[in-house]
Amino acid sequence: MQKDFEEIIKKVDNYRIKYNNTFRDKIIEDMHNQISDILTDIVDYQETNDLISKLEKYVDLFLTSKIGGIILLISFLSIALWITLTGAGYISSFLSLIFERIEVFLRNILAVLKVHDLLISFLIDGVYKGVAIVVAVMLPPMAIFFPLFTFLEDLGLLPRIALNMDKIFKSVGAHGNQALTMIVGFGCNAAGVVSTRIIKSPKERLIAILTNNFMPCNGRWPLLIMISILFLVPAITNSSNPLLGSIIASLALVSSVIIGLGFTLVVSLGLSKALKSYSSFYILEIPPFRKPNLLRIIYTSIIDRTLFVLSRAVYMAIPAGIFVWIINQLNLSQTLIAFFDPFGKLFGLDGTIILAYIIALPANEIVIPALMMLYTGSKNFMEIEELQSIYQILTVYGNWDWKTGVCVMLFSILHNPCSTTILTIYRETNSLKWTVIATIMPLIIAFSTLFLVHNLVLKNIH
Amino acid sequence: MHTEEILLVTALGSVLILFLIKLKNVMKKAEEKLINEKKEDILKFLYKQLQENKITTFSDLQLFSNLKPDRLIKIVHILLREKKIKYDNENVKLTSEGIQKAEKIIEKHRKIEKYLFENTSISIEEIHSIAEKEEHAETKIPEHQNSYECVDPHGDVIKGNSIPYKSLLSVIHCPEKIYKIIHIEDEPKEIYAKIVKMDLAPFEYIKIIQLKDKSIDILTNKGQKLEIDIITANNIFIAEEKDENIEKLFEEIEKKISQISTLDKLKIKEKAKIIGISFYIRGEEKRRLLELGFVKNSIVEPLYNNMLGDDPRVYKIKNTMIALRKEQAQKIYVEKLV
Amino acid sequence: MKKECENCQILRNLKNYNKVDYTIALVGNPNVGKSTLFNYYTGMSVRVGNWPGKTVSKIEGFFQLKIQDKKYVFKIIDLPGVYSIFSFTPEEEVTRNFLFLGSYDLVIIILDATNLEKNMILAFQIFEITNKVIFALNLIDEAKRKGIKIDIDKFQDRFKVPTIPIIASTGYNADLLIYKSLEIIQGKIKVDPLKYKLPPELENIINEIKKEILEYYPELENYPHLKWITLRVLEGDKLVIEMLRKKVIPINKTTKLLTT
Ligand SMILES: Nc1nc2c(ncn2[C@@H]2O[C@H](COP(=O)(O)OP(=O)(O)OP(=O)(O)O)[C@@H](O)[C@H]2O)c(=O)[nH]1
Ligand SMILES: [Mg+2]
């Protein structure tokens, strides 16, 4: 007769109960102890004269001290941002130049091939230009930021930052590693979302994914800087002292980061209350310092991060380019602007700004060119170098004042993630529900904040 | 009347009727759900009475269920018809079918509790009330995913019954005796929270040191000395355990009691040997800690704090650096090395 | 640009699985250099970095190596780093399912020489599933720098597993590792690793349950990992219990039933 399987299970259950349901724990414990015994006379720890090994201990002590921790964090942030923002400008304009040449070249070829004019316009003005502008603006900051970040990662510095920041994140129910994902988010939110993999507990990881968007990414910095310089500085001071001006502009930027941080923390707190059905724990391994391998860093940061993000961006830019092209072909933009205008006015924005943000769904970088295009009624994205001309366009066509500036800045920090990020969130969470929430939640937060700020605060200031 | 008006009235009327039917359906469903819940609660109650060898009258049921008499009668009728209960001189009794059903419900309750304990971050005091709700429904909470579990977080055996146990309060004399905690009652919440905070858990051993008027002094197998008031003691259930190894363990612990502490209380660079980790470090977190070497007899040493203070702190274990938060370190028991 | 295996011929687009001579898997704790070694052999650029848990899924690559005038094509598999294979996290599940249900000729267990103690837990667990193992003692440069001395001969003797010290980031001894692996695969070296000794009372229980399982599922008579399976049942591993209940344990590794 065959044995009944349920009987075996029952017997097993009885044993497990007798042994307090801790077979697994016991075995692990026992293994550890046996291994310790076996290894006692095999492994030998000796004092070394190696300078680095000795230094390491002090470095760790320094980095986790008050002063050291702050120096580490601030120097890391400021150097990373400074290099990225200044360096990126040069590469960006260089790339634009190249893309223009290619455009001329492509047009010629298509003309020789006797392709229909409308199709040429579709391919070049729609598809090609959409992609070119996204690549030209997105690639350079990433190409600088990511190697820098990877370098520090390889060195083993990042977990130390996470350790230092944990207390803040713990108070809102999140994981210290979220600090790292937020720093990556400065570079690019899509990459930030991918980097949440370093958070191993499901609840904290989800929190980090859903809030990463509140860190202004590279694509949003130019807009924030531009508005600070053009609208906030004159609104606060009349003096034309350039030093004072740049101090105010920097303060405005720092405030935007702080606003983003504030929203991150508040939303994290809310989410940690709402996500109780996910398990949560904190265990952070601090790896030893290791010598970074420079060549590999460049390689992995370009392949792993930059190209990865860029390919998704291009993928999303094509439909957007086509969308802009269609709008322009059908002369729809004015209709759409008029349609969105009353809605935008509720929040201190206008129809053009809303439409610009819709067009800029694939990449935040194209908000300014889209605004210029829409305000001037041009058929193409406009990249204007000179701040004064931008100022002219915004104030003359758009009727902007510093209040509009504040509203746009707030919207830029809080609004929905770009489509590349949305796609990435979907890949990472594998859940439509969380993707939708990650998209809608920031929008609701952005609009309600703007509504309050615009109607309760700004309207009362004269 | 015009035809249009007639049409409109008929249309509106039919919409109204449809709506009423729908409403009735919804209400009927809600009623059914309620009755089902109450039915299951009554079965559970009867089962408990049976285990405690108490008899149950109809008025006991009424007192317990807090239902209007006509509702209760309806439910009892249903249960009688389903042959889950029977009358036996005024007393309500479970039939064997009823017992089976009650056991099924209790099993489900425990499974849900175990799942919530291992796989979520819901606080342990809330687990019971959530399970109480979920046990009736076609629950969305999956059964414990990767493993078969046989005991719930209160020490109860999921399928079947635990070994007989008694309340800690019922210990009248003979201190110095060693008991094993078998079960911890999870209601009322406040007392349960207190027990959790003292880190008393199923499967741990305790030694009675002294019985006082209003409290009991005990020593745990992790070297904690605790004073338990009688209300709390009444919710802790124990059984005697005669095991040489355990006796030896307690002897050892008593010898080195002054060195025993928790991980968070160690000073930087103060080496210690781990005694054990708390039952209330749950699920994945516990497995991780064990795998990383936070097991009995491992040597651990706090290395440094972080920029903002000593939470979290970095510890060295098995030549690796691991950062743990304060609450975690509080639940790891160590013996300082001298 | 990157460190690549000089003697190996890297096969980037090998889709033809028939050509593969041997399959080798890289298993080890997180952050011990599995992916670094993988990249070295295959010339691929799997994610590497200095924090635990970068690799999250199974990655395959191919390379060819000439050994004594004969060319061999190896398939090499990079697995996520795990501390144990009790299969609770997704990473553990990937690694456990591969070791238990996948087909391979050898497992290279990569150890971190700077904290061997932590690493051996996993090794013990792998020994329960398979005998086809070799140790790669990685990061010996770091260990040396930190003054950690490991008596490799003694280590080999105790665990009864061939051990090659390597430096994955420079490729030091990486070829030797493959030569040695080949000898094991071809049966020139017999490996019978030191098994974890259960406490006596557990041993008795295991034997009892083992007998019962055999009565229920006699086909497991000569199955080498019966003990492991029994242990898993005692620990309450749902997958193993279900497979037993349905009698679908892959006895000769040809039945690939469940690969999640
Ligand atoms: N000095 C030195 N560094 C090494 C060596 N091998 C690997 N590394 C470094 O160790 C780190 C981790 O290597 P990975 O290959 O990513 O580790 P992994 O085992 O794949 O890690 P997971 O995928 O997270 O499980 C990297 O920074 C490597 O450069 C070595 O032999 N010597
Ligand atoms: Mg890897």
Coordinates of C-alpha atoms in Angstrom, one line a residue, chain A residues 81-95 136-145 218:
Chain A
L81 CA 26.2 69.5 -9.9
W82 CA 28.7 72.1 -10.8
I83 CA 30.7 69.9 -13.2
T84 CA 27.5 68.6 -14.7
L85 CA 25.8 72.0 -15.3
T86 CA 28.8 73.8 -16.6
G87 CA 30.3 71.0 -18.6
A88 CA 27.1 69.9 -20.1
G89 CA 26.5 73.3 -21.8
Y90 CA 29.5 73.0 -24.0
I91 CA 28.9 69.5 -25.1
S92 CA 25.3 70.3 -25.7
S93 CA 25.9 73.1 -28.1
F94 CA 28.6 71.1 -29.8
L95 CA 26.1 68.3 -30.3
A136 CA 21.4 66.9 -27.6
V137 CA 20.0 68.1 -24.3
M138 CA 19.9 64.8 -22.4
L139 CA 23.1 63.1 -23.3
P140 CA 25.8 65.6 -22.0
P141 CA 24.7 65.9 -18.4
M142 CA 24.3 62.2 -18.1
A143 CA 27.6 61.5 -19.8
I144 CA 29.3 63.7 -17.1
F145 CA 27.2 62.9 -14.0
N218 CA 19.3 67.6 -15.0

